[in-house]
Structure formats: structure tokens, C-alpha cells
PDB file of C-alpha atoms in Angstrom:
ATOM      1  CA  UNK A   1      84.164 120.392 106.021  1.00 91.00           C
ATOM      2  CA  UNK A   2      81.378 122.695 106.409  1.00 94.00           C
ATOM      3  CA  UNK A   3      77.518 121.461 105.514  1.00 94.00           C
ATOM      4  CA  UNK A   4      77.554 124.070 102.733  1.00 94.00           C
ATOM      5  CA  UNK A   5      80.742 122.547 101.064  1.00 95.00           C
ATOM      6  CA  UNK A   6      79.017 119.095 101.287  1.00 94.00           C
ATOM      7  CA  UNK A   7      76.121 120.194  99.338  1.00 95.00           C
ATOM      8  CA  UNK A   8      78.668 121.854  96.907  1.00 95.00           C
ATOM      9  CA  UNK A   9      80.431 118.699  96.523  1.00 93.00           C
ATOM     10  CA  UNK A  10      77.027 116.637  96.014  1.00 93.00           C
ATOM     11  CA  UNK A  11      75.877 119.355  93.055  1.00 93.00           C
ATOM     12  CA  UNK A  12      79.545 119.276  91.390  1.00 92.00           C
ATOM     13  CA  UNK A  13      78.898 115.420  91.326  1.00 93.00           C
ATOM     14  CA  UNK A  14      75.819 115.434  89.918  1.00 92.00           C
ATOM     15  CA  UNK A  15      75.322 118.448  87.589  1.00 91.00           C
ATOM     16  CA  UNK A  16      71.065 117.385  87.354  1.00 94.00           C
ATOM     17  CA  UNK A  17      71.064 118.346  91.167  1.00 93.00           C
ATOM     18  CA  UNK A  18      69.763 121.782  91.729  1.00 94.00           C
ATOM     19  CA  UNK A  19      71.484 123.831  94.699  1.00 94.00           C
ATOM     20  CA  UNK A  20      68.086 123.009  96.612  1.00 95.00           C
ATOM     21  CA  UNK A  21      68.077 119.541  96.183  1.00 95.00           C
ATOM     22  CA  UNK A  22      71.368 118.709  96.965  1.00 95.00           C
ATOM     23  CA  UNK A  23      70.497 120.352 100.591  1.00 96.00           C
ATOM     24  CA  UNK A  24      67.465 118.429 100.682  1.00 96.00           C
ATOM     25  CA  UNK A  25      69.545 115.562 100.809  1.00 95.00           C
ATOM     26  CA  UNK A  26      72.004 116.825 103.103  1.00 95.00           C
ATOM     27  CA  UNK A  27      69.242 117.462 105.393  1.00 96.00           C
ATOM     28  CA  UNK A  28      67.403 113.952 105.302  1.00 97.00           C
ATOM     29  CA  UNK A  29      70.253 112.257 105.763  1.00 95.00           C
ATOM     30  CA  UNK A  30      71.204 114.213 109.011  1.00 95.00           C
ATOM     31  CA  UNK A  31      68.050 113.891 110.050  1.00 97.00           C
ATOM     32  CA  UNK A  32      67.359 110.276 109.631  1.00 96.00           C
ATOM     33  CA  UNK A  33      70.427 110.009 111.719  1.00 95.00           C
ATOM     34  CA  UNK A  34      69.294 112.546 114.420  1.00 95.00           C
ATOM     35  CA  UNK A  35      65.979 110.705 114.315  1.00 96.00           C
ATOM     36  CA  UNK A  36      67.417 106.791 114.722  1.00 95.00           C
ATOM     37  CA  UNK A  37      69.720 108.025 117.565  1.00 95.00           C
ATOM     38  CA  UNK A  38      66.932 109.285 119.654  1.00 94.00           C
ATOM     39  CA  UNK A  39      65.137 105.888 118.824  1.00 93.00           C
ATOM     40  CA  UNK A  40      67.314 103.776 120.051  1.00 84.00           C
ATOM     41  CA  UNK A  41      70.833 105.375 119.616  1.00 84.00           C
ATOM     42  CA  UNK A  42      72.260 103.335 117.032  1.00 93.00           C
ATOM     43  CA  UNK A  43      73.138 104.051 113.592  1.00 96.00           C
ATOM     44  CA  UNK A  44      75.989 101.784 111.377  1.00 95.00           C
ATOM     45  CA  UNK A  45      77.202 103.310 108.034  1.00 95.00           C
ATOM     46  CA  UNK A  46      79.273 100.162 107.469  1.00 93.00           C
ATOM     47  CA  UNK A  47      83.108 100.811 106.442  1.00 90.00           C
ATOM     48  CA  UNK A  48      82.528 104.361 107.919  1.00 94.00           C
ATOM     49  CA  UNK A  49      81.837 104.172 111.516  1.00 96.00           C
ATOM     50  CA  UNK A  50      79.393 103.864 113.815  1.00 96.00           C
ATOM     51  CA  UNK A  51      76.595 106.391 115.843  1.00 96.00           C
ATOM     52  CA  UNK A  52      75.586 105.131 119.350  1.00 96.00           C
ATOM     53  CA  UNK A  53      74.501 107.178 122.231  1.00 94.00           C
ATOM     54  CA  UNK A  54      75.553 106.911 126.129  1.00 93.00           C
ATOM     55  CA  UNK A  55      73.854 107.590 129.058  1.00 93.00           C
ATOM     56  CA  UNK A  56      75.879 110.566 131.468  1.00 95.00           C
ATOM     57  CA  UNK A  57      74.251 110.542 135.065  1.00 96.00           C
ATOM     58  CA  UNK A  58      74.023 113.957 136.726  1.00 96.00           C
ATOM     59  CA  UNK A  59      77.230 115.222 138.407  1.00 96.00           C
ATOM     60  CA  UNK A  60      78.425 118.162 140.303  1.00 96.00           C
ATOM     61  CA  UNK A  61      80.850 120.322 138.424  1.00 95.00           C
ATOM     62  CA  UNK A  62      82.903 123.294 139.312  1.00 95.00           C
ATOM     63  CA  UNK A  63      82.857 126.501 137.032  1.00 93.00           C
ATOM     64  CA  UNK A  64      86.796 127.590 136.439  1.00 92.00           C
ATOM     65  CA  UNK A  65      86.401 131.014 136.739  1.00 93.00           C
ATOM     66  CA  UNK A  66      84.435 131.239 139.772  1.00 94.00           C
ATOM     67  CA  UNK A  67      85.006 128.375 141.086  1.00 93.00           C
ATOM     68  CA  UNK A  68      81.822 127.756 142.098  1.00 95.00           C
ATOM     69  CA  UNK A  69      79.806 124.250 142.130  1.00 95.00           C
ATOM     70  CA  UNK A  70      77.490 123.601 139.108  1.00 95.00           C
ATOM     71  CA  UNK A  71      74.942 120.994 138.858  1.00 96.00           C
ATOM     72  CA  UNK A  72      75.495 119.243 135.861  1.00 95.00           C
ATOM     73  CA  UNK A  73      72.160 117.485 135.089  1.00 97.00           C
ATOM     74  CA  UNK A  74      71.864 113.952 133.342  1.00 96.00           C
ATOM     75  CA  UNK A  75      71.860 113.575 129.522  1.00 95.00           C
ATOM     76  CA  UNK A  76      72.608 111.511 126.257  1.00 93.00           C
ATOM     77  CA  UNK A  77      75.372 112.030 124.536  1.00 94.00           C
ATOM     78  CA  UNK A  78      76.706 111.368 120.824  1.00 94.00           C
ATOM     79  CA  UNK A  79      79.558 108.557 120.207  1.00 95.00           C
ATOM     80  CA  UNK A  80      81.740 107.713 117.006  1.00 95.00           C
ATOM     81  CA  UNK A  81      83.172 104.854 116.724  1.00 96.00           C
ATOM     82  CA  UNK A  82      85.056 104.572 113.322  1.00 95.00           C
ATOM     83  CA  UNK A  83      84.706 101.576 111.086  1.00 94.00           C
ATOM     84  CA  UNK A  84      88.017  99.444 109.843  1.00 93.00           C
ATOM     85  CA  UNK A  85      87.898 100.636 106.900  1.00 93.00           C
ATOM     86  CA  UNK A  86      87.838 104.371 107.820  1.00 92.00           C
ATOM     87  CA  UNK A  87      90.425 103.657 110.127  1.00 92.00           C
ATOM     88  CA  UNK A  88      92.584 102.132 107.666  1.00 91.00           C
ATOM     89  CA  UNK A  89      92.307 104.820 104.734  1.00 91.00           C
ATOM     90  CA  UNK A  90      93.315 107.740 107.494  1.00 90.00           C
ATOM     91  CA  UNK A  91      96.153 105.263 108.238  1.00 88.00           C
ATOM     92  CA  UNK A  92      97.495 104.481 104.772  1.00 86.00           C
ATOM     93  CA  UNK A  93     100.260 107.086 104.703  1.00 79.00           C
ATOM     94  CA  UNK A  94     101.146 106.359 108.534  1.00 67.00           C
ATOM     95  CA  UNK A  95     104.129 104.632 109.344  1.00 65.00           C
ATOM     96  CA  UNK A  96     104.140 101.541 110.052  1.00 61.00           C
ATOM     97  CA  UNK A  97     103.522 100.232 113.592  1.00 58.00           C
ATOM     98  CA  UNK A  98     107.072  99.497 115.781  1.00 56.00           C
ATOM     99  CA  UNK A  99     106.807  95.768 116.705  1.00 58.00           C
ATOM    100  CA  UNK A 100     107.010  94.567 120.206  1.00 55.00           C
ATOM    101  CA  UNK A 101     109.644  92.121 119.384  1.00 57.00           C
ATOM    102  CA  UNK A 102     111.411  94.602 117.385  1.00 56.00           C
ATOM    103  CA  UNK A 103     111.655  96.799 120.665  1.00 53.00           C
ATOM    104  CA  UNK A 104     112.875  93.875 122.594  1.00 57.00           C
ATOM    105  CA  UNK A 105     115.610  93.423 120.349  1.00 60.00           C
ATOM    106  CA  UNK A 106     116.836  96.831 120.381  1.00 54.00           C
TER     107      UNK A 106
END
């Protein structure tokens, strides 16, 4: 889903919603997320998942073409961690899981 189709979807859902406002809230949400991660890298949007950051220490890495050594220089990175209930509405058409004592058996 593109940002554009999100703020399509939020005007189709509320018809009072100009085109501008619906990005206006698009954007604050992103960027109250953007803003608590670089606080303190935590954000919970419960039954949805949840935002952390993680700490990557400086390495040496090789670039494939050349092959030549890179310095690769510490950062923060973004993590997702999906919620149960996320995880169980992407699931719902799955399969069901093989049991262990069902592979035992067989």
C-alpha cells in the first residue's frame, strides 16, 4: 500500500475529510512514530505490532562488485515485531499447524 492510497482510503471513509486533511493525518501519525522512536525507540499499537529500535555497532563490509572493504559505520535501526492479533488475522486462511505427535505417528 502506497501513502497516497492510505490517504485515499481515510477520505473514502470519511466523506467530511478534505484530500488535505486526510494527509495531515497521515503525516502526524508517521511522525509521532518517527518522533517516539528516536526518543526512546519504542512505540506499541496494541493488536498490531510493535516499533522498537536496535543498536548495529560499526562493521567492516565488503562491496560485491569490487570486492573491496567498506566501513560500515554504527547506527539505529527500525524493528517490527507483530502483535497476536495481527499475526493471527494473516494466519486465518493458513492451514493448520502439523502436530508433533501427529508426525511421530506417521
Amino acid at each position: 500500500m502506497l501513502r497516497s492510497e492510505l490517504v485515499q482510503m481515510i477520505k473514502e471513509r470519511h466523506a467530511d475529510f478534505t484530500t488535505r486533511e486526510a494527509e495531515l493525518i497521515v503525516t502526524a501519525f508517521f511522525d509521532a512514530i518517527v518522533r517516539q522512536l528516536q526518543a526512546d525507540g519504542r512505540v506499541e499499537l496494541r493488536g498490531f505490532g510493535m516499533f522498537t529500535t536496535r543498536a548495529r555497532e560499526a562493521r567492516q563490509a565488503r562491496n560485491p562488485r569490487t570486492g573491496e572493504g567498506v566501513k560500515v559505520p554504527a547506527k539505529r535501526v527500525t524493528y517490527f515485531r507483530p502483535g497476536k492479533e495481527l499475526r493471527e488475522r494473516l494466519n486465518a486462511d493458513a492451514p493448520a499447524a502439523v502436530e508433533y505427535d501427529d508426525v511421530l505417528a506417521a
